[in-house]
Amino acid sequence: MKQTPKPPTPTGRRSHPSNQRGGLSMAWINRAMLLLFILFIMVETLGLRRTFLWKVQDLDLFVFNRQYLAETFDVPGGLARYLASFFTQFFYHPWLGTLLYLGLLLLISWLTSQAFHLKGYLKPFSHIPALALLLMMTELGYEIHLIKLPGYPFVPLIGMTALLLAFEGYQRFTQPKTQLIFMGFWTLLGFPLFGAYALAGTLLMLLRTVRQTLSEGFKHNWLPLTGGLMLVVGVPYLYYRFVFGLPCLSRFYLSLLPDFVDKETLVLWLPYVLLAGFLLTASLAITPDKHAWKNNH
C-alpha cells in the first residue's frame, strides 16, 4: 500500500519576492558599473592617450641585466620600481600595455572589495582606488618629461596591490601578539621592496586595530598599536642608517612617491589625496568580527 507523502513542514520563513528582485537588480547594477569602469579606462587610455602611452615607455629606461637590477634595489621600493619599469615597456604596443594596466586595475578593485568587505550596494565604491590610480597617470601631461620615478604608471598599481594583500592577510589574525608579528614581518620585508606603500599598509593595520578597539572596548591592544607605530617610524630609519646610502632621510619615508613640489604641479597630488581619503575612511568603517575577537581574548 502506497503511503501518502507528508507535506513539508512549514518553517515560518519565506523569502519575500521583492527581496529577491532587489538582490538581482543590485547584482545587475554592479555588473553594469564594472562594464562602465572598463569602458572608461579604455577610453582614457587607448581612446584619448595612445601617443602618450607610447611616449611613457620611450622615456623610461629599462635594461635587462644584473647591473640595472642592483641599481634599482639600491633604494627603498626596489621590487616595485623594477617591475613597474619592466611593465611600462609593454606600452611600446599601446594596446598590449593597456590590457596589462587594465588587468592590474581590475585586480585592485577586487582586492579592495575583499579587504574592506564592500558588497551589495557598497560594491561600486571598490572602484574608487583604481580610478584614483588611473588619474595619477592620465593627468600627468607634460610632467611625464620631468618626473624622475622609473615606471611611474605602474609603481602605484604594484604598491597598492601589495598593500591590499598585506591588509587582507592582517585581518585574518585576531590575537595581539600574532598581529604584531605580522606587522613586523610586513614592515621589515615590505619597506625595501615597496617603499612608502609598505608603511601605508602598516598604518592601515594600525587603523584597523584602533577601529576594533573603539568598537569593542578591548584594552589589550596596546601591543600592536605601540609596536606598529614604532615600526613605521623606526624601520625606515634603520634602513637609512645601516642599509641604503641615500643622503636625505625624509625621502625614505616618501620613497616611490613623486616629487611634486612646484606650484604648478601641486594639483597632481589630488589623486593621492583621494586614494588616502578612501583608505582612511574604509579602514575605520570596517565592521569588526565580534565573535572572533571574543574567542581570542
C-alpha angles and dihedrals in degrees: 000000000000118000119225109242114246116247115248114271111251113242097193090237123109128171108235113234091227091057091052092048090048092053092049093047091050090051090052091047090053091050091050091049090051092052091048089049092053092045092050092052093049092050093047092050115027096018100050107012109037092127091044091055092052090048091052092061092041090059094044117087117212122170120185100220140098096259093058090045091052093047091050093051091047090086132049114279094032098153093050091048094049096047092043093052090048093049091048089064089069088072086077080088099037095202092053094048090046092054090052091046092049092049092055092047091052090049090052091050091052093046089049092054091048098044095046098033095240107173137150113001090001093058096091089060089067088076094062096087091047091050090050089051090050091053090052088067105030095050094049095091117161090356087082086080092057106036114110100201112106115229092011097169093057102033095083091044094053092043093050092047091054092044094052093045091052093046092050090050092049092056090061090068120075105170115090094229095052090045091055092046091051092048090048094052092044095050096043095047099030100052097065089044103040105015117199091005089066090053090047089053091053090050090052090052089052091050090050090053091048090051091051093047095049094047099045101028097233115168099191099077098090089103099064092034098054093033092051093051090050090051094051092051101033106041097062090046092052091049089048093053102039111019118026124047103213115136099219118071095190091061089057091069090045098043114149090022118112123250101241102161104133118097092243093054100044090093088065088072091068095089089051090051090050091050094047091047092052094048092048094049096043095047092052092046096055112127107238121234098238098185095050092051094046091052092053100045 
